[in-house]
Coordinates of C-alpha atoms and ligand atoms in Angstrom, one line a residue:
M313 CA -28.5 -6.6 16.9
V314 CA -26.9 -10.0 16.8
S315 CA -26.1 -11.0 13.1
K316 CA -27.7 -14.0 11.6
K317 CA -24.2 -15.4 11.0
I318 CA -23.3 -15.2 14.7
R319 CA -26.6 -16.6 15.8
T320 CA -26.5 -19.6 13.5
Q321 CA -22.9 -20.2 14.6
A322 CA -23.9 -20.1 18.3
V323 CA -26.7 -22.6 17.9
A324 CA -24.8 -24.9 15.8
A325 CA -25.0 -28.4 17.2
G326 CA -21.3 -28.8 17.6
I327 CA -18.2 -26.6 17.1
A328 CA -15.1 -28.6 16.4
V329 CA -11.6 -27.3 16.9
L330 CA -9.3 -28.8 14.5
A331 CA -5.5 -28.8 14.8
L332 CA -4.4 -28.8 11.2
G333 CA -1.7 -31.3 10.1
L334 CA 0.5 -28.9 8.2
T335 CA 1.9 -31.4 5.9
A336 CA 0.1 -31.3 2.6
C337 CA -0.3 -34.6 0.8
S338 CA 1.2 -33.5 -2.4
S339 CA 1.2 -35.6 -5.5
G340 CA 3.3 -33.1 -7.5
D341 CA 0.1 -31.8 -9.3
D342 CA 1.3 -28.2 -9.1
K343 CA -1.3 -26.0 -10.8
T344 CA -1.2 -22.3 -10.5
A345 CA -4.0 -19.9 -9.7
D346 CA -4.6 -18.6 -13.2
P347 CA -7.8 -16.6 -13.5
G348 CA -10.6 -18.7 -15.0
S349 CA -11.2 -22.4 -14.7
T350 CA -9.0 -25.5 -14.6
S351 CA -10.0 -29.1 -14.4
S352 CA -8.5 -32.5 -14.2
E353 CA -11.6 -34.0 -15.9
G354 CA -10.9 -37.0 -18.0
S355 CA -7.5 -37.7 -16.5
S356 CA -9.0 -39.4 -13.4
G357 CA -10.4 -42.8 -13.1
G358 CA -14.2 -43.4 -13.2
D359 CA -14.4 -43.6 -9.4
A360 CA -12.9 -40.1 -8.8
I361 CA -14.9 -37.8 -6.6
S362 CA -15.8 -34.7 -8.6
V363 CA -15.5 -31.5 -6.7
G364 CA -16.1 -28.0 -8.0
F365 CA -14.1 -25.3 -6.1
S366 CA -14.7 -21.6 -6.5
Q367 CA -11.9 -19.5 -5.1
V368 CA -12.1 -15.8 -4.2
G369 CA -9.2 -14.7 -6.4
A370 CA -5.5 -14.3 -6.1
E371 CA -5.4 -11.1 -4.1
S372 CA -2.8 -12.0 -1.4
G373 CA 0.1 -14.3 -0.4
W374 CA -2.5 -16.1 1.9
R375 CA -4.8 -16.8 -1.0
A376 CA -1.9 -18.2 -3.2
A377 CA -1.0 -20.6 -0.3
N378 CA -4.6 -21.6 0.2
T379 CA -5.1 -22.3 -3.6
K380 CA -1.9 -24.3 -3.7
S381 CA -2.9 -26.3 -0.6
I382 CA -6.3 -27.2 -2.2
Q383 CA -4.8 -28.0 -5.7
D384 CA -2.0 -30.0 -4.2
T385 CA -4.4 -32.1 -2.1
L386 CA -7.5 -32.7 -4.1
T387 CA -5.5 -34.5 -6.9
K388 CA -6.4 -37.3 -9.2
D389 CA -3.9 -39.5 -7.4
A390 CA -5.8 -38.9 -4.1
G391 CA -9.1 -39.8 -5.9
F392 CA -10.5 -36.4 -6.8
D393 CA -11.5 -34.8 -10.1
L394 CA -11.1 -31.1 -9.0
K395 CA -12.6 -28.4 -11.1
F396 CA -11.1 -25.1 -10.0
S397 CA -12.1 -21.5 -10.8
D398 CA -10.8 -18.2 -9.7
A399 CA -13.6 -15.5 -9.2
Q400 CA -11.2 -12.5 -9.3
Q401 CA -12.8 -11.1 -6.2
K402 CA -16.3 -10.8 -7.9
Q403 CA -19.4 -12.4 -6.4
E404 CA -21.1 -12.7 -9.7
N405 CA -18.2 -14.8 -11.0
Q406 CA -18.5 -17.2 -8.0
I407 CA -22.3 -17.5 -8.6
Q408 CA -21.7 -18.3 -12.2
A409 CA -19.0 -20.9 -11.3
I410 CA -21.3 -22.6 -8.8
R411 CA -24.1 -22.7 -11.3
S412 CA -21.8 -24.2 -13.8
Y413 CA -20.7 -26.9 -11.3
I414 CA -24.4 -27.7 -10.7
A415 CA -25.0 -28.0 -14.4
Q416 CA -22.0 -30.3 -14.7
G417 CA -23.4 -32.4 -12.0
V418 CA -20.3 -32.4 -9.7
Q419 CA -20.7 -34.5 -6.5
Y420 CA -19.5 -31.7 -4.1
I421 CA -19.1 -28.0 -4.3
A422 CA -16.7 -26.1 -2.1
F423 CA -16.2 -22.3 -2.0
S424 CA -14.7 -19.4 -0.1
P425 CA -17.3 -16.7 -0.4
V426 CA -15.9 -13.3 -1.5
V427 CA -18.6 -11.5 0.6
E428 CA -21.0 -12.7 3.3
T429 CA -24.4 -12.0 1.9
G430 CA -26.4 -12.8 -1.3
W431 CA -25.9 -16.6 -1.5
D432 CA -29.2 -18.1 -0.6
A433 CA -30.6 -18.4 -4.2
V434 CA -27.6 -20.2 -5.6
L435 CA -27.2 -22.4 -2.6
Q436 CA -30.9 -23.4 -2.8
E437 CA -30.1 -24.4 -6.4
A438 CA -27.3 -26.7 -5.2
K439 CA -29.5 -28.1 -2.5
A440 CA -32.3 -28.9 -5.0
A441 CA -29.6 -30.7 -7.1
N442 CA -28.6 -32.7 -4.0
I443 CA -25.0 -31.4 -4.1
P444 CA -23.5 -30.9 -0.7
V445 CA -21.7 -27.5 -0.2
I446 CA -18.7 -27.0 2.0
L447 CA -17.7 -23.5 3.0
T448 CA -14.0 -23.0 3.3
D449 CA -12.2 -20.0 4.9
R450 CA -15.1 -17.5 4.9
A451 CA -18.6 -17.7 6.2
V452 CA -22.0 -16.8 4.5
D453 CA -24.7 -14.8 6.3
T454 CA -27.8 -16.9 6.0
A455 CA -30.7 -17.9 8.3
D456 CA -30.8 -21.3 6.5
T457 CA -27.8 -23.4 7.7
S458 CA -29.1 -26.4 5.8
L459 CA -27.8 -24.7 2.7
Y460 CA -24.3 -26.0 3.5
V461 CA -22.9 -29.0 5.3
T462 CA -20.0 -27.4 7.2
F463 CA -17.9 -24.3 7.4
I464 CA -14.1 -24.9 7.9
G465 CA -11.9 -21.9 8.6
S466 CA -10.4 -19.6 11.2
D467 CA -12.3 -17.5 13.9
F468 CA -11.8 -14.1 12.4
V469 CA -13.3 -12.2 15.4
E470 CA -10.8 -14.0 17.6
E471 CA -7.9 -13.0 15.3
G472 CA -9.0 -9.3 15.5
K473 CA -9.3 -9.6 19.3
R474 CA -5.8 -11.1 19.6
V475 CA -4.3 -8.2 17.6
G476 CA -6.3 -5.6 19.6
Q477 CA -5.2 -7.2 23.0
W478 CA -1.6 -7.0 21.9
V479 CA -1.9 -3.4 20.9
S480 CA -3.7 -2.5 24.1
D481 CA -1.0 -4.3 26.2
N482 CA 2.1 -3.2 24.4
L483 CA 1.3 0.1 22.7
G484 CA -1.8 1.4 24.4
T485 CA 0.0 2.3 27.6
E486 CA 0.0 5.9 26.3
P487 CA -2.4 7.7 23.8
I488 CA -2.0 6.3 20.3
N489 CA -3.7 7.1 16.9
V490 CA -4.5 3.9 15.0
V491 CA -5.4 3.7 11.3
E492 CA -7.1 0.6 10.0
L493 CA -6.6 -1.0 6.6
Q494 CA -9.8 -3.0 6.2
G495 CA -10.1 -6.1 4.0
T496 CA -12.7 -6.4 1.2
T497 CA -15.9 -4.6 2.0
G498 CA -18.6 -7.0 3.0
S499 CA -16.3 -10.0 3.4
A500 CA -16.4 -12.1 6.6
P501 CA -12.7 -11.4 7.6
A502 CA -13.1 -7.6 7.2
I503 CA -16.3 -7.5 9.2
D504 CA -15.0 -9.9 11.9
R505 CA -11.5 -8.6 12.3
K506 CA -12.8 -5.0 12.6
Q507 CA -15.3 -6.1 15.3
G508 CA -12.7 -8.3 17.2
F509 CA -10.1 -5.4 17.3
E510 CA -12.8 -2.9 18.5
D511 CA -14.1 -5.3 21.2
A512 CA -10.6 -5.9 22.6
T513 CA -9.7 -2.1 22.6
K514 CA -12.9 -0.4 23.5
D515 CA -12.1 -0.1 27.2
N516 CA -8.6 1.4 26.7
A517 CA -9.1 5.2 26.5
N518 CA -5.6 5.6 25.1
I519 CA -6.5 3.9 21.8
K520 CA -8.2 6.0 19.1
I521 CA -9.0 4.7 15.6
I522 CA -8.6 7.9 13.6
A523 CA -9.2 6.5 10.1
S524 CA -10.4 3.2 8.6
Q525 CA -10.7 2.3 4.9
T526 CA -10.7 -0.7 2.7
G527 CA -7.5 -1.8 0.8
D528 CA -9.3 -4.8 -0.6
F529 CA -6.7 -7.3 1.0
T530 CA -4.1 -6.3 -1.7
R531 CA -0.6 -4.9 -1.4
D532 CA -1.3 -2.2 -3.9
G533 CA -4.6 -1.3 -2.1
G534 CA -2.8 -1.1 1.3
K535 CA -0.1 1.2 -0.2
K536 CA -2.6 3.6 -1.9
V537 CA -4.8 3.9 1.2
M538 CA -1.9 4.4 3.5
E539 CA -0.5 7.1 1.3
G540 CA -3.9 8.9 1.8
F541 CA -3.8 8.3 5.5
L542 CA -0.3 9.8 5.7
Q543 CA -1.2 12.9 3.8
A544 CA -4.3 13.5 5.9
N545 CA -2.9 12.6 9.3
P546 CA 0.5 13.8 10.6
D547 CA 0.2 11.8 13.9
I548 CA -0.2 8.1 13.0
D549 CA 1.2 5.8 15.7
V550 CA -0.1 2.4 14.6
V551 CA -1.4 0.7 11.5
Y552 CA -3.8 -2.2 12.0
A553 CA -3.9 -4.1 8.6
H554 CA -6.4 -6.8 8.2
N555 CA -3.8 -8.9 6.3
D556 CA 0.0 -9.0 5.7
D557 CA -0.3 -7.8 2.1
M558 CA -1.9 -4.5 3.0
G559 CA 0.6 -4.2 5.9
L560 CA 3.4 -4.7 3.3
G561 CA 1.9 -2.0 1.1
A562 CA 1.7 0.3 4.1
I563 CA 5.5 -0.3 4.7
E564 CA 6.2 1.0 1.2
A565 CA 4.0 4.1 1.7
I566 CA 5.6 4.8 5.1
E567 CA 9.1 4.5 3.7
A568 CA 8.3 6.7 0.8
A569 CA 7.1 9.3 3.3
G570 CA 10.5 9.2 4.9
K571 CA 9.4 7.4 8.1
K572 CA 10.6 4.1 9.6
P573 CA 8.0 1.3 9.6
G574 CA 8.0 -0.7 12.8
V575 CA 9.6 2.2 14.6
D576 CA 8.1 5.7 13.8
I577 CA 4.8 3.9 12.9
K578 CA 4.1 0.5 14.4
I579 CA 2.4 -2.1 12.2
V580 CA 0.2 -5.1 13.3
T581 CA -1.3 -7.5 10.8
I582 CA -3.0 -10.9 10.3
D583 CA -2.0 -13.9 8.2
G584 CA 1.7 -14.9 8.8
V585 CA 2.8 -15.5 5.1
K586 CA 6.5 -15.6 4.4
D587 CA 6.8 -12.0 3.3
G588 CA 4.9 -10.7 6.3
M589 CA 7.0 -12.9 8.7
T590 CA 10.2 -11.6 7.0
A591 CA 9.1 -8.0 7.6
L592 CA 8.4 -8.9 11.2
A593 CA 11.8 -10.5 11.6
D594 CA 13.3 -7.4 10.0
G595 CA 11.5 -5.2 12.5
K596 CA 9.2 -3.5 10.0
I597 CA 6.1 -5.2 11.3
N598 CA 5.7 -5.5 15.0
Y599 CA 3.1 -8.3 15.6
I600 CA 1.3 -10.9 13.4
V601 CA -1.7 -13.1 14.3
E602 CA -1.7 -16.1 12.1
C603 CA -4.5 -17.2 9.8
N604 CA -3.8 -20.7 8.5
P605 CA -4.4 -21.1 4.8
L606 CA -3.6 -24.8 4.5
L607 CA -7.1 -26.0 4.3
G608 CA -6.6 -28.6 1.5
P609 CA -6.0 -31.7 3.6
D610 CA -9.0 -31.1 5.9
L611 CA -11.2 -30.3 3.0
A612 CA -10.2 -33.6 1.4
K613 CA -10.9 -35.4 4.7
I614 CA -14.3 -33.8 5.0
I615 CA -15.3 -34.8 1.5
K616 CA -14.0 -38.4 2.0
T617 CA -16.0 -38.6 5.2
L618 CA -19.2 -37.4 3.6
H619 CA -18.6 -39.7 0.6
D620 CA -18.2 -42.7 3.0
G621 CA -21.6 -41.9 4.5
G622 CA -20.1 -40.2 7.6
T623 CA -21.1 -36.9 9.2
V624 CA -19.0 -33.8 10.0
E625 CA -19.4 -31.0 12.5
P626 CA -21.3 -27.9 11.1
R627 CA -18.4 -25.6 12.2
I628 CA -14.7 -26.6 12.1
V629 CA -12.4 -23.9 13.6
T630 CA -8.7 -24.1 12.4
Q631 CA -5.9 -23.2 14.9
D632 CA -3.9 -20.1 14.5
G633 CA -0.6 -19.0 16.2
A634 CA 0.8 -15.5 16.8
F635 CA 4.2 -14.0 16.4
D636 CA 6.5 -11.3 17.7
Q637 CA 9.8 -10.5 16.1
E638 CA 11.8 -13.3 17.9
Q639 CA 9.1 -15.9 17.2
A640 CA 9.0 -14.9 13.6
K641 CA 12.8 -15.4 13.3
A642 CA 12.5 -18.8 14.8
A643 CA 9.5 -19.9 12.6
L644 CA 10.7 -18.6 9.3
P645 CA 13.2 -21.4 8.3
D646 CA 10.3 -24.0 8.4
R647 CA 7.6 -21.7 7.1
Q648 CA 5.7 -23.5 4.2
Y649 CA 4.1 -20.5 2.8
Ligands
AHR521 O1 -10.2 -14.9 4.1 C1 -8.9 -14.9 4.5 C2 -8.3 -13.6 4.1 O2 -8.4 -13.4 2.7 C3 -6.8 -13.5 4.4 O3 -6.5 -13.1 5.6 C4 -6.4 -12.5 3.3 O4 -5.0 -12.4 3.1 C5 -7.1 -13.0 2.2 O5 -7.2 -12.2 1.1

């Protein structure tokens, strides 16, 4: 069955592909992603656009870069009054934050949903209050696309496909056992990256996924799950981690088991954060498909456009690269995150 999310994306009136300008417009307002809420309320002028942003958490290097990009861009100097909250990877915290933004009467709400389902009620409340909602990074699964104005972020299925294709072309020329470290259960990137990888590898009989479990997108989670995989399976050839952090955790587990990551057991991941790229340059990871976290400038542009009475496409897909060892070495000196 085709999921509601896929269907609604397919019938969307327009799908925009956006090349992200990677230079954040920083005003030096360098807040950190402390759990809980922060606000620049009171310090901005009367005309500042008030935006409530509910972040997933601080689970990964990617998330830290994404938070920084948003906080560095939606500054009071740029004309925003940003209210930021960290949901600590809990949907109930995000729903509470959104309700609080509605109660405060913010002009726009943006959020990156921790999981795909269960948003209709709170999004109906935002709609009833006439507050436009912008989805960043992750999709929601709803039949009613009028509940949000636009969704900006990567194509996660495509990311999984690109990893799967690389594995098929470069490692699947002989029989291989793959273990999969999944992202947060029920989240768009975990669902889509799994699907993309399976789609790209299904016709290669050499590739067998022998174990698959969530590591919740964290380094610690990736390490613990990998330790279990190593104990249960003596013949692991490849780790497919849904993000760099879990891949980095897997490296620790593999080394502790007396094996060489990148050599005895190959590792492929998604994100392209500095730590992941460094491990790739060092030969401990073998391939990374990028997921661009620098969504702040485009979020600011979308809000300003809407504020000026303009319209935006319902789906804006960000552009992602991919790196092997040599490409990582070349990219690292200029890497922003
Ligand atoms: O939603 C994007 C994913 O969330 C990133 O790939 C991962 O690192 C993060 O936790």
